[in-house]
XYZ file of C-alpha atoms in Angstrom:
615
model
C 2.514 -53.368 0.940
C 0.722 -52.388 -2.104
C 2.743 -50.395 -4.980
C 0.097 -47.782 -4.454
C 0.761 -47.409 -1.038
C 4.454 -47.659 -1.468
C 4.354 -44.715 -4.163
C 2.010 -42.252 -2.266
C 2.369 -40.002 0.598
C 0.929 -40.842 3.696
C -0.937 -37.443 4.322
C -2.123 -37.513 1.085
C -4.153 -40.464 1.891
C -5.162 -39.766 5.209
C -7.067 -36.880 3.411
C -8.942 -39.301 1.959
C -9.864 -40.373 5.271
C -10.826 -37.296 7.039
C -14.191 -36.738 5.831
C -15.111 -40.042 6.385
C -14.767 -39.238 10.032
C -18.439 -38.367 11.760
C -19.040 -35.451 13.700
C -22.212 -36.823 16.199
C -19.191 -39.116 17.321
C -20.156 -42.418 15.863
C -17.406 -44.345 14.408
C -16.018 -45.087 11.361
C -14.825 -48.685 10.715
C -11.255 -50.003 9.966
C -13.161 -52.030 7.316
C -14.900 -48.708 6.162
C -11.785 -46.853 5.663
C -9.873 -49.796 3.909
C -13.219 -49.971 1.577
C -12.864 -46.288 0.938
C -8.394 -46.070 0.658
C -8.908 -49.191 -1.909
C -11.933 -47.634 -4.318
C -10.040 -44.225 -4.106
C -6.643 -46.782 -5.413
C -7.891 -49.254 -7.154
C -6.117 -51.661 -5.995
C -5.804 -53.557 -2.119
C -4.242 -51.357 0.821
C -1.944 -53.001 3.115
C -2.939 -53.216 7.326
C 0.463 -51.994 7.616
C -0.452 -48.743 5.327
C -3.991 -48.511 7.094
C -2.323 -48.189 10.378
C 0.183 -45.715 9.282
C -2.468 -43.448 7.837
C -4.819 -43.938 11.509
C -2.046 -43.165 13.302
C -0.974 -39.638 11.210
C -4.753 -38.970 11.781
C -5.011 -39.010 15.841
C -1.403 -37.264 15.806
C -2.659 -34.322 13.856
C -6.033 -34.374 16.392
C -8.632 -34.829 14.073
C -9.395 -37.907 15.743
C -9.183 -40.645 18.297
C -9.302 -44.448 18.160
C -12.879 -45.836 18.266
C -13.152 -48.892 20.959
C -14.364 -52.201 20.421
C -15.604 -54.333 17.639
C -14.490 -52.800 14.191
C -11.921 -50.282 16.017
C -11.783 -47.317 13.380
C -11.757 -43.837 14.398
C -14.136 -41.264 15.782
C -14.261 -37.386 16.975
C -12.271 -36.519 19.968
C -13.698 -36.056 22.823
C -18.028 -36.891 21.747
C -19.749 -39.438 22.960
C -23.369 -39.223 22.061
C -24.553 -38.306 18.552
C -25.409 -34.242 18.304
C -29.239 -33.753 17.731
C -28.557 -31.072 15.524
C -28.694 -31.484 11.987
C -25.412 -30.842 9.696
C -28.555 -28.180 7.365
C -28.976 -26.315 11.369
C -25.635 -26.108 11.475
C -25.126 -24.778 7.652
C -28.071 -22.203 9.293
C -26.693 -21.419 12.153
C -23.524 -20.225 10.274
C -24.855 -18.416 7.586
C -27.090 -16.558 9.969
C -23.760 -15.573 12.980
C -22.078 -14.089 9.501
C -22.760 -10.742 8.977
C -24.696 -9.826 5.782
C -24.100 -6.908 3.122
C -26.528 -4.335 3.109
C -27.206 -2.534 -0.426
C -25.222 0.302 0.757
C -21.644 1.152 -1.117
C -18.628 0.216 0.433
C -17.171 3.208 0.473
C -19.614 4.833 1.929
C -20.254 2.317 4.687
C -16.440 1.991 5.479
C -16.231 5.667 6.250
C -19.443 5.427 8.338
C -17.890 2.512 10.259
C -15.250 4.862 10.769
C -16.599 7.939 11.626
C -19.437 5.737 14.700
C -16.634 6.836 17.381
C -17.299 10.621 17.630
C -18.210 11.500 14.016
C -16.610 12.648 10.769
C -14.962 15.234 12.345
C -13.070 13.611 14.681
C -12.504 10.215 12.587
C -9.037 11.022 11.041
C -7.900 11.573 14.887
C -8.418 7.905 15.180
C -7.039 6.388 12.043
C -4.751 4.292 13.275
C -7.003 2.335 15.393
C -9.626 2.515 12.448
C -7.206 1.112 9.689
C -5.726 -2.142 11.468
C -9.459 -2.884 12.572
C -10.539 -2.848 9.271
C -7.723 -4.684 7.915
C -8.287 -7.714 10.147
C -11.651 -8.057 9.342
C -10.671 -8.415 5.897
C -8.005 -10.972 7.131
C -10.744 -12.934 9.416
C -13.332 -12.903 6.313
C -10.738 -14.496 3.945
C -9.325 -17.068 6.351
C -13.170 -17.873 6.844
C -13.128 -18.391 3.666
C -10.637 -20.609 3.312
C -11.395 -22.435 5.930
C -14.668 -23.107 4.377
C -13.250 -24.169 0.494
C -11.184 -26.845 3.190
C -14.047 -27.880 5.183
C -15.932 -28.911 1.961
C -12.863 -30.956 1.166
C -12.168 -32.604 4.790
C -15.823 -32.792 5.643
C -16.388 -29.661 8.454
C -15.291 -26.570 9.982
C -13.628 -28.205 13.000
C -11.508 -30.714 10.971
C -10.650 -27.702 8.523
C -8.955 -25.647 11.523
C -7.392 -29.212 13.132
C -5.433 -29.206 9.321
C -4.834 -25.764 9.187
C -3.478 -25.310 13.081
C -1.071 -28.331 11.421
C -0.063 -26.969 8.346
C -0.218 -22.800 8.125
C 0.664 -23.413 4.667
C -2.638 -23.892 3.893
C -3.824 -20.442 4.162
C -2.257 -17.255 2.791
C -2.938 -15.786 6.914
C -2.768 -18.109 9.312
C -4.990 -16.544 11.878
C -5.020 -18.647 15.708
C -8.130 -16.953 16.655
C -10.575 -19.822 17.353
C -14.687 -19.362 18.158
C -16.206 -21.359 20.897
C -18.528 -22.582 17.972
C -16.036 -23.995 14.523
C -19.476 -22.913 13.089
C -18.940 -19.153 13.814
C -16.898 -16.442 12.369
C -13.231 -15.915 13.361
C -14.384 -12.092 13.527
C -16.674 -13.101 16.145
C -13.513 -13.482 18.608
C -13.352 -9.701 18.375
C -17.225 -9.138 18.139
C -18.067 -10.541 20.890
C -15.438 -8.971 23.149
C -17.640 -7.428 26.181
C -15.710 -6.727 29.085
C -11.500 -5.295 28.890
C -12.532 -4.720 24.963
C -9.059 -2.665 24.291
C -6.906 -5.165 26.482
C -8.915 -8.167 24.283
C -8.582 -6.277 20.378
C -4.657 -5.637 21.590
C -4.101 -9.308 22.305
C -5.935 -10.856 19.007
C -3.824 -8.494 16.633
C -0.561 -9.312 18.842
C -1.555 -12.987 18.320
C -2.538 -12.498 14.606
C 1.272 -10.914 14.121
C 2.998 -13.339 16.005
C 1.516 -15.800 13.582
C 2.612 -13.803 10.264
C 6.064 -12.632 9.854
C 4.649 -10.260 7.438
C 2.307 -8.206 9.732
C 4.666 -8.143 12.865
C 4.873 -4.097 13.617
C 1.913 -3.654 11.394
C -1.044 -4.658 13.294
C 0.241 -4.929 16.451
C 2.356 -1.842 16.729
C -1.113 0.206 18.442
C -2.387 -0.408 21.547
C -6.203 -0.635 22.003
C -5.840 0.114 25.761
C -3.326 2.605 25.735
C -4.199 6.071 28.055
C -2.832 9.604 28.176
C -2.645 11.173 31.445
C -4.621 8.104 32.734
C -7.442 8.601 30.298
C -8.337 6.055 27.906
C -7.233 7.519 24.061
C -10.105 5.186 22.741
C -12.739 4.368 25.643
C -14.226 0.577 25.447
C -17.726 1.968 24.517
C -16.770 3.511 21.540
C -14.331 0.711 20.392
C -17.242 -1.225 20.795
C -19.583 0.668 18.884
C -16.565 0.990 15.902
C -16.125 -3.418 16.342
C -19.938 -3.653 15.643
C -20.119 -0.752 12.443
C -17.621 -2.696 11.006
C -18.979 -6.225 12.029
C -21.900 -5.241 9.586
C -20.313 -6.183 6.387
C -18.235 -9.566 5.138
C -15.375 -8.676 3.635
C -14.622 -12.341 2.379
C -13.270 -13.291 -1.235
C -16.789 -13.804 -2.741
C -18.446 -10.559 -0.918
C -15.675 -8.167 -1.940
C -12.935 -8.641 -4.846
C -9.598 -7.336 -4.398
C -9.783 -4.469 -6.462
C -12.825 -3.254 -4.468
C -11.892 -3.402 -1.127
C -8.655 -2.404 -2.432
C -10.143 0.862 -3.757
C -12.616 1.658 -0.862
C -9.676 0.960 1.370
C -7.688 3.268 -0.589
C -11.162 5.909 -0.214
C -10.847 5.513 3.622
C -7.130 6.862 3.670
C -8.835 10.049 1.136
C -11.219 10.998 3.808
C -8.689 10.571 6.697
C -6.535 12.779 4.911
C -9.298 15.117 3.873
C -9.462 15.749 7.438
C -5.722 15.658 8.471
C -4.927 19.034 8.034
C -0.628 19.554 7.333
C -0.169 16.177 8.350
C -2.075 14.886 5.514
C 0.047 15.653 2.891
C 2.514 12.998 4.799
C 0.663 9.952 3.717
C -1.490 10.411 0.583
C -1.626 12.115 -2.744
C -4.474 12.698 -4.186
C -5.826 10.017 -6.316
C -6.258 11.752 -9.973
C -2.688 13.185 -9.647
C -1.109 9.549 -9.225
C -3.593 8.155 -11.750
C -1.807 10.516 -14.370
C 1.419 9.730 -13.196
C 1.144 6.082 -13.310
C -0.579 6.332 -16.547
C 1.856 9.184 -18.205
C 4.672 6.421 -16.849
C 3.207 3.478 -18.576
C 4.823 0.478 -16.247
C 5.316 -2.597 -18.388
C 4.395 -6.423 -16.697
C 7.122 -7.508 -14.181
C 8.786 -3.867 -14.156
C 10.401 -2.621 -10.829
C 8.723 0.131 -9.130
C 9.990 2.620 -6.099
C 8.876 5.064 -4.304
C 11.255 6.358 -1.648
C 8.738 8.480 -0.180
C 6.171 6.394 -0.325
C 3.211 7.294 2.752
C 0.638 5.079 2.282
C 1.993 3.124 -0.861
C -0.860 5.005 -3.008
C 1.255 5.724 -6.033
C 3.092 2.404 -6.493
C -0.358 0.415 -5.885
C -1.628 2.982 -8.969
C 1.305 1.871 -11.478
C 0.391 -1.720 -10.777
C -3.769 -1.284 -11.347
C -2.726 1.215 -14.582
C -0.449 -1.457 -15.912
C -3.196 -4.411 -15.352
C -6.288 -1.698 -16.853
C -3.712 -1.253 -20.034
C -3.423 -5.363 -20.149
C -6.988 -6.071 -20.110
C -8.038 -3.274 -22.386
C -5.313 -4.570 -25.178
C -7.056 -8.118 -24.201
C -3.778 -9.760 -22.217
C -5.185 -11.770 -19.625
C -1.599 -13.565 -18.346
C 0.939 -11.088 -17.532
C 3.459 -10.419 -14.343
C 2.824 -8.397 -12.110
C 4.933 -5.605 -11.123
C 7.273 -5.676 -8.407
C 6.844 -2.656 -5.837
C 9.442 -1.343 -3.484
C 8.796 1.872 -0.933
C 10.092 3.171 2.082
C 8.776 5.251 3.895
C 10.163 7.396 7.664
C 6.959 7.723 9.747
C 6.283 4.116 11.677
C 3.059 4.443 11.441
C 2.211 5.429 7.802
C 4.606 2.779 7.007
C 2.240 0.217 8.462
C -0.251 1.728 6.585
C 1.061 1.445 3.229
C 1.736 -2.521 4.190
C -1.942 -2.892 4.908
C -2.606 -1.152 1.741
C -0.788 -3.242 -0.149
C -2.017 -6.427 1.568
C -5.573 -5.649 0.678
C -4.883 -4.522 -2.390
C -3.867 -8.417 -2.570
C -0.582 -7.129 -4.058
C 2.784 -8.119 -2.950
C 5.884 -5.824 -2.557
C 8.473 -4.507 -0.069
C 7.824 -1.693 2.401
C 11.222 -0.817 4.926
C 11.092 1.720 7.576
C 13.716 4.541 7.814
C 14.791 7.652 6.223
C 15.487 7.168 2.902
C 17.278 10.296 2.347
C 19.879 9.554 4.965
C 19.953 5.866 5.053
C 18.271 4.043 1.784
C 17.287 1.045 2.573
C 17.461 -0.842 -1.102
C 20.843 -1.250 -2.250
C 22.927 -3.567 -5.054
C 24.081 -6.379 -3.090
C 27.247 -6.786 -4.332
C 28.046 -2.814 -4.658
C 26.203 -1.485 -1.840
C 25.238 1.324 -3.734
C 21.529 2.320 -4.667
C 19.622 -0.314 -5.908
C 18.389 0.929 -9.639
C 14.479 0.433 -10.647
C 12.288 0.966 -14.108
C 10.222 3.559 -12.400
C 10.568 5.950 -9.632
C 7.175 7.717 -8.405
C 7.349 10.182 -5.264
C 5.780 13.155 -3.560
C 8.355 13.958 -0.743
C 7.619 16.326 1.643
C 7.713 19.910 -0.410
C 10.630 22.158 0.888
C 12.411 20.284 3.378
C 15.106 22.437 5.865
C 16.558 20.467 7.463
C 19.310 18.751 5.230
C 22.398 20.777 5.319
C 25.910 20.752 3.020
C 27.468 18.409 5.506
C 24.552 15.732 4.737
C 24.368 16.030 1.005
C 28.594 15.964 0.853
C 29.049 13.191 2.923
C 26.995 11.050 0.410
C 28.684 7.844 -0.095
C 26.245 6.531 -2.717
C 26.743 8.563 -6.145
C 24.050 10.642 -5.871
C 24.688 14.194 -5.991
C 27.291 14.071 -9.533
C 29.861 16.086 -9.311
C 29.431 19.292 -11.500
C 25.667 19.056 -10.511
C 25.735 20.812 -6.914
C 23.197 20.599 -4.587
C 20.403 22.521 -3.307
C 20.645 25.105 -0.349
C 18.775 24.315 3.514
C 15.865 25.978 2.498
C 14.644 23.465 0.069
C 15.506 19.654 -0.264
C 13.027 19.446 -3.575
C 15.951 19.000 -6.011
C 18.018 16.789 -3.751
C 14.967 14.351 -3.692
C 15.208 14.725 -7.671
C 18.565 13.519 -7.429
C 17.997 10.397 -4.966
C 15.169 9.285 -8.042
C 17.686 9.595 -10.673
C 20.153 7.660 -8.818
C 17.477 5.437 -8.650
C 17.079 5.049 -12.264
C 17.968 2.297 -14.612
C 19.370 3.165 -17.752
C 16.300 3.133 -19.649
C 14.355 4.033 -16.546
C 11.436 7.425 -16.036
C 10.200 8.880 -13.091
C 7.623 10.930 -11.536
C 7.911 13.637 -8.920
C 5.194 15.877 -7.411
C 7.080 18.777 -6.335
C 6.036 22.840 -5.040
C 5.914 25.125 -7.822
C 9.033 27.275 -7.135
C 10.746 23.905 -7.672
C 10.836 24.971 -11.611
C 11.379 28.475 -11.170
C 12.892 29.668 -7.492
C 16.534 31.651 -8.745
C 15.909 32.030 -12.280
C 15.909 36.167 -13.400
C 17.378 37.009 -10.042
C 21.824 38.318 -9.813
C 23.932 35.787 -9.210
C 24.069 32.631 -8.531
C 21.562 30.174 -6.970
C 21.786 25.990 -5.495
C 18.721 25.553 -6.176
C 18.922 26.947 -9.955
C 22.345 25.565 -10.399
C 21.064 21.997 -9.730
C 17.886 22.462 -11.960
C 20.091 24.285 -14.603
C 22.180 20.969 -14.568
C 18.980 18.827 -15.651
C 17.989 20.262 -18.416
C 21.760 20.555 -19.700
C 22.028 17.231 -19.299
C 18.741 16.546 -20.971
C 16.838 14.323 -18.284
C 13.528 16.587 -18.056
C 11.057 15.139 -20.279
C 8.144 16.936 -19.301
C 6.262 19.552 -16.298
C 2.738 18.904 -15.785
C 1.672 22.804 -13.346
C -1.336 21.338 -11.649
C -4.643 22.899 -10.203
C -4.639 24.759 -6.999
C -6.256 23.151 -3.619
C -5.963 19.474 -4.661
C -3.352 18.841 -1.997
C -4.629 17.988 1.792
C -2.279 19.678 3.302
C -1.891 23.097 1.223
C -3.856 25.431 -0.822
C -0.744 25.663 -3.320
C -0.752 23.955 -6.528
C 1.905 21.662 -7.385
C 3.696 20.255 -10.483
C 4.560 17.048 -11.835
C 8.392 16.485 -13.104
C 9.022 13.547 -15.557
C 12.227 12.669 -15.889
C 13.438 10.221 -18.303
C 17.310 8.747 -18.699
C 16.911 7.459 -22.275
C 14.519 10.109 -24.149
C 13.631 8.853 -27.868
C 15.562 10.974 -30.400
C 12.476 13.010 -31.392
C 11.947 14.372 -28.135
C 15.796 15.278 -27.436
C 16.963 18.713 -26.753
C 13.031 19.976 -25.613
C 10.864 19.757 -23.029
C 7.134 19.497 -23.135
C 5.596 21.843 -20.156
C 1.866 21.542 -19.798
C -0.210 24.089 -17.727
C -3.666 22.505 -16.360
C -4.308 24.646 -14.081
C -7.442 24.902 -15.078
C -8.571 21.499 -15.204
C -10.563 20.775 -12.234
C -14.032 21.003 -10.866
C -14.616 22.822 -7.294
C -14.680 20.584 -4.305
C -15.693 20.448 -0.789
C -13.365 20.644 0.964
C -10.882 20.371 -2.174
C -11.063 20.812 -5.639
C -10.019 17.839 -8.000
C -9.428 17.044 -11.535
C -12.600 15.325 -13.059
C -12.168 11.764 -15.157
C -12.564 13.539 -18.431
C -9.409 16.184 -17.222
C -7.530 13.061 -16.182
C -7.899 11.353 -19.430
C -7.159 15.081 -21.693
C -3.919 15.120 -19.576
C -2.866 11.878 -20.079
C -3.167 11.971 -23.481
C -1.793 15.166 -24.206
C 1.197 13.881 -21.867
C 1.751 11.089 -23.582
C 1.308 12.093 -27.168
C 3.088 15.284 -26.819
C 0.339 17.244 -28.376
C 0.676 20.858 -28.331
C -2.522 23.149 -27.709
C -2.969 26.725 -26.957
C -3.401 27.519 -23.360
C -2.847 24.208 -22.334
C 0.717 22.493 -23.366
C 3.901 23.691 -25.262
C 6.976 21.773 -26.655
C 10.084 24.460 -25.661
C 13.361 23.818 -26.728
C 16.586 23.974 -24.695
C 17.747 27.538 -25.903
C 14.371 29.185 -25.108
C 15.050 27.489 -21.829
C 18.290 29.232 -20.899
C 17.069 32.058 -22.043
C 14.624 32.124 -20.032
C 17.312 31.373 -17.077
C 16.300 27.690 -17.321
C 13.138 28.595 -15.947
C 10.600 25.272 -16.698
C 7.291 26.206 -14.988
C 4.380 25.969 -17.588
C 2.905 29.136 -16.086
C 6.242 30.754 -17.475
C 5.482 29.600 -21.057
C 1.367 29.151 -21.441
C -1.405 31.115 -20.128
C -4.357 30.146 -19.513
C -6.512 32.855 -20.093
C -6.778 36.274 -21.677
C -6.045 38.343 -18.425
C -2.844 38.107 -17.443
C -1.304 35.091 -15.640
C -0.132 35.657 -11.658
C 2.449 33.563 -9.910
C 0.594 32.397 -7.232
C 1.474 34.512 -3.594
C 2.337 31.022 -1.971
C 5.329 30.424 -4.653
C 6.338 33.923 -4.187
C 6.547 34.219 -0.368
C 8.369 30.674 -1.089
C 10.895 31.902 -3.654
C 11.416 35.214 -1.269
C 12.360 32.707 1.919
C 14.675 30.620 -0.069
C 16.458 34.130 -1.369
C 16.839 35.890 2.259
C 18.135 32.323 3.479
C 20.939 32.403 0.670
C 21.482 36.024 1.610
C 22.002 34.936 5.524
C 24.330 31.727 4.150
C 26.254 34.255 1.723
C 26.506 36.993 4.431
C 28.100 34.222 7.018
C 30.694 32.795 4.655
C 31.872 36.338 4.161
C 32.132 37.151 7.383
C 33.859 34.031 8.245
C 36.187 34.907 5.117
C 36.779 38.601 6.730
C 37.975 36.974 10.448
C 40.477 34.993 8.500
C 42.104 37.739 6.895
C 41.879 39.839 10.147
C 39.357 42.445 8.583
């Protein structure tokens, strides 16, 4: 045997083999292969090697033994040369693809979406929508790869012969397989015509089975389910959805990542434009993470979390404000950042792994309820797991956490001396889950309801929620409070604020707090206003720089703070316009619930004090 044979793999050479290998089924000789191992070499190739590498060959089932003079190899399974041309064949595939029209991709993704019964009714259907969408993207790419392999191996049939061998190859493996090697994978779904739901159910469960990383993702709806023995999502109109979306390739050279990552990203907008309350479950709007991410400023190869985390939009927008920052300073190699989320609803938490997937960004999504179980934890400790960043919009005013649950903490994070808040609002105990969270030198962002800064201060006595806030800015973790428009969020008319917190403040910044009141900044919108690019980029700035301007942004020290009964809404300290500035009703009515439920909590301990001393 041949030192070059000796020293090199086996399946390495047999690739040098494959494409030597007709299609029509005519052979190629022993003699022919030898000529071709010992050019590629340089030097002579054993019989013993040249068996070995025939014999990998026809067990991988790319190809049989040829009979007779010569032996060799040939395609399985043909015995007469094809008639049609390898250029008809190039043809035929180019023309079974679908083809981009000149329309956007935004808007042709939400017309896809909205061919089942409209705009109006699209959102009811998201979850069939998103997965759908998703695997065309997946069947696109793999047709893509399988193409960069066939020009390698020599054709489309040989590519998916390696690729059914080694998974490896491809980043999906996908086991779909046309009638035609020629054809789409898509074209598996496409050309579903009869039990369409029963069909699209069995390709995804397939596709899943395949991936590790998509089981309960993609397979976790059922096409054919019914309600009350009515179809949710009647063949016909699955049909019509399979072909809107069949309209477009979404394959590596039609769409970059960023792209499909953003129209993706668009598709989730409208849905939630349309969700009504359940909106505000799965997506923030865009501008309002953009500023986060940005005010943030996430370094290469930082950790990011998000414990609330819906559809994964504000962790994907640290890691695509970290790469804009990288390119626009003119770093083209850098790491990217690691994201973490987890998120309670099953199926948002798919959604927020497709999100990332297409986003073509990698991270780690668990199910469950973070508040009461918290999935990431130190693995020697068992207590939370610490990141650079924390970004979250929980749900605003959660009620259903009681003393018992916030008490029975086990993971050091409710401090002692801190206190937590009351049942009426959970807003401050999610503030204390992200600084738990928190590295040493580590910031966070929280979108939060209004009262949030203000609910107990200027009222008798004492108050949870107050006494937890109060406990912030003694300890000098606020950094700044961004008071946002009204009627950005999906699921509420009331405007929100942003909390930055930050564990290791710079020196110049210690003892204040910078509260900036933007209420102002946003252009009218149907059927939500939002905050235009040019009001993204003046917040960010001022934000970041700390720059003070009248009507807009303040720098307030600690003792105006507790004078003002550690009060830190913006609205408290900067108004807007010459009229005077009104609390909006919503934060009101809010801060008037969370008093009469303190009053009933207050009135039941005393009574339960009275019964014990027999009064």
């Amino acid at each position: 045997m041949s030192n070059f044979a000796m020293s090199t793999d086996i399946n390495e050479l047999s690739n040098e083999v494959i494409p030597l290998i007709p299609e029509d089924g005519r052979r190629v000789s022993n003699e022919e292969i030898q000529d071709a191992l010992e050019k590629a070499a340089g030097e002579p190739v054993s019989d013993m090697t040249l068996k070995q590498i025939k014999a990998r060959i026809i067990e991988l089932g790319i190809a049989e033994a040829a009979k007779g003079p010569g032996g060799g190899l040939k395609a399985i399974g043909v015995e007469t040369p094809s008639k049609t041309s390898s250029k008809k064949a190039e043809k035929k595939m180019a023309t079974a693809k679908s083809t981009n029209s000149d329309k956007s991709l935004e808007s042709w993704i939400w017309d896809a979406a909205c061919s089942i019964r409209g705009a109006k009714d699209a959102p009811k259907y998201k979850d069939y929508i998103l997965p759908l969408v998703f695997t065309k993207r997946l069947c696109d790419v793999f047709d893509d790869e399988l193409d960069r392999i066939a020009d390698e191996v020599g054709s489309r049939k040989k590519a998916f012969t390696l690729v059914d061998a080694d998974p490896k190859l491809v980043r999906f493996y996908l086991p779909l397989r046309p009638e035609d090697p020629n054809q789409p994978v898509w074209s598996c779904i496409r050309k579903l015509t009869e039990q369409i739901g029963e069909g699209v159910t069995s390709h995804m469960r397939a596709i899943a089975s395949s991936n590790p990383l998509l089981k309960g993702i993609i397979d976790r709806i059922d096409f054919n389910a019914t309600t009350h023995g009515q179809r949710d999502l009647d063949d016909d109109r699955l049909s019509n959805l399979i072909e809107a979306i069949s309209t477009k390739r979404l394959g590596l050279k039609d769409v970059e990542a960023d792209i499909i990552g953003k129209s993706y990203e668009y598709l989730i907008r409208k849905f939630a434009e349309g969700g009504g309350q359940s909106a505000g479950e799965f997506y923030t709007p865009g501008e309002v993470g953009e500023i986060m991410a940005r005010v943030l400023l996430p370094e290469p190869g930082m950790e990011i979390y998000d414990p609330t985390c819906g559809s994964g939009s504000l962790i994907i927008k640290c890691e695509l404000a970290m790469q804009e920052l990288q390119k626009a300073t003119g770093v083209n190699n850098y790491a990217p950042l690691k994201l973490f989320g987890q998120e309670y609803v099953p199926e948002t938490w798919a959604m927020a792994n497709m999100n990332m997937i297409i986003h073509d960004m990698e991270g780690q999504i668990e199910i469950g309820d973070t508040f009461k179980n918290p999935k990431f934890r130190a693995e020697k400790s068992g207590k939370l797991r610490t990141f650079d960043r924390v970004v979250a919009n929980p749900m605003w005013n959660q009620d259903w956490f009681t003393e018992t649950d916030y008490d029975a903490d086990e993971l050091s994070r409710f401090p002692a001396g801190a206190g937590f808040p009351g049942k009426s609002s959970a807003d401050w105990g999610w503030i204390q889950h992200m600084l738990a969270s928190l590295d040493e030198q580590g910031r966070a962002a929280v979108v939060l309801d209004t009262g949030a800064a203000s609910r107990g201060s200027g009222n008798a006595g004492t108050n949870k929620e107050k006494t937890v806030r109060q406990w912030f800015v003694d300890h000098d973790l606020i950094e700044s409070v961004l008071y946002l428009p009204e009627n950005l969020f999906y699921n509420t008319p009331a405007p929100g604020i942003v909390l930055f917190l930050n564990r290791d403040k710079p020196k110049n910044r210690q003892g204040q707090i910078f509260l900036v009141n933007a209420s102002q900044i946003f252009e009218k919108g149907d059927p939500k206003n939002y905050i235009p690019e040019a009001g993204i980029n003046r917040i960010t700035a001022t934000l970041i720089e700390w720059k003070e301007e009248e009507k807009l942004s303040r720098i307030v020290d600690l003792e105006e703070l507790k004078t003002n009964d550690y009060n830190i809404s913006p609205s408290r300290y900067i108004h807007t316009g010459d009229a005077e500035t009104y609390r909006p009703i919503g934060e009101i009515v809010a801060e008037l619930e969370a008093i009469e439920a303190e009053a009933k909590e207050t009135d039941k301990a005393l009574r339960e004090i009275l019964e014990q001393i027999g009064i």
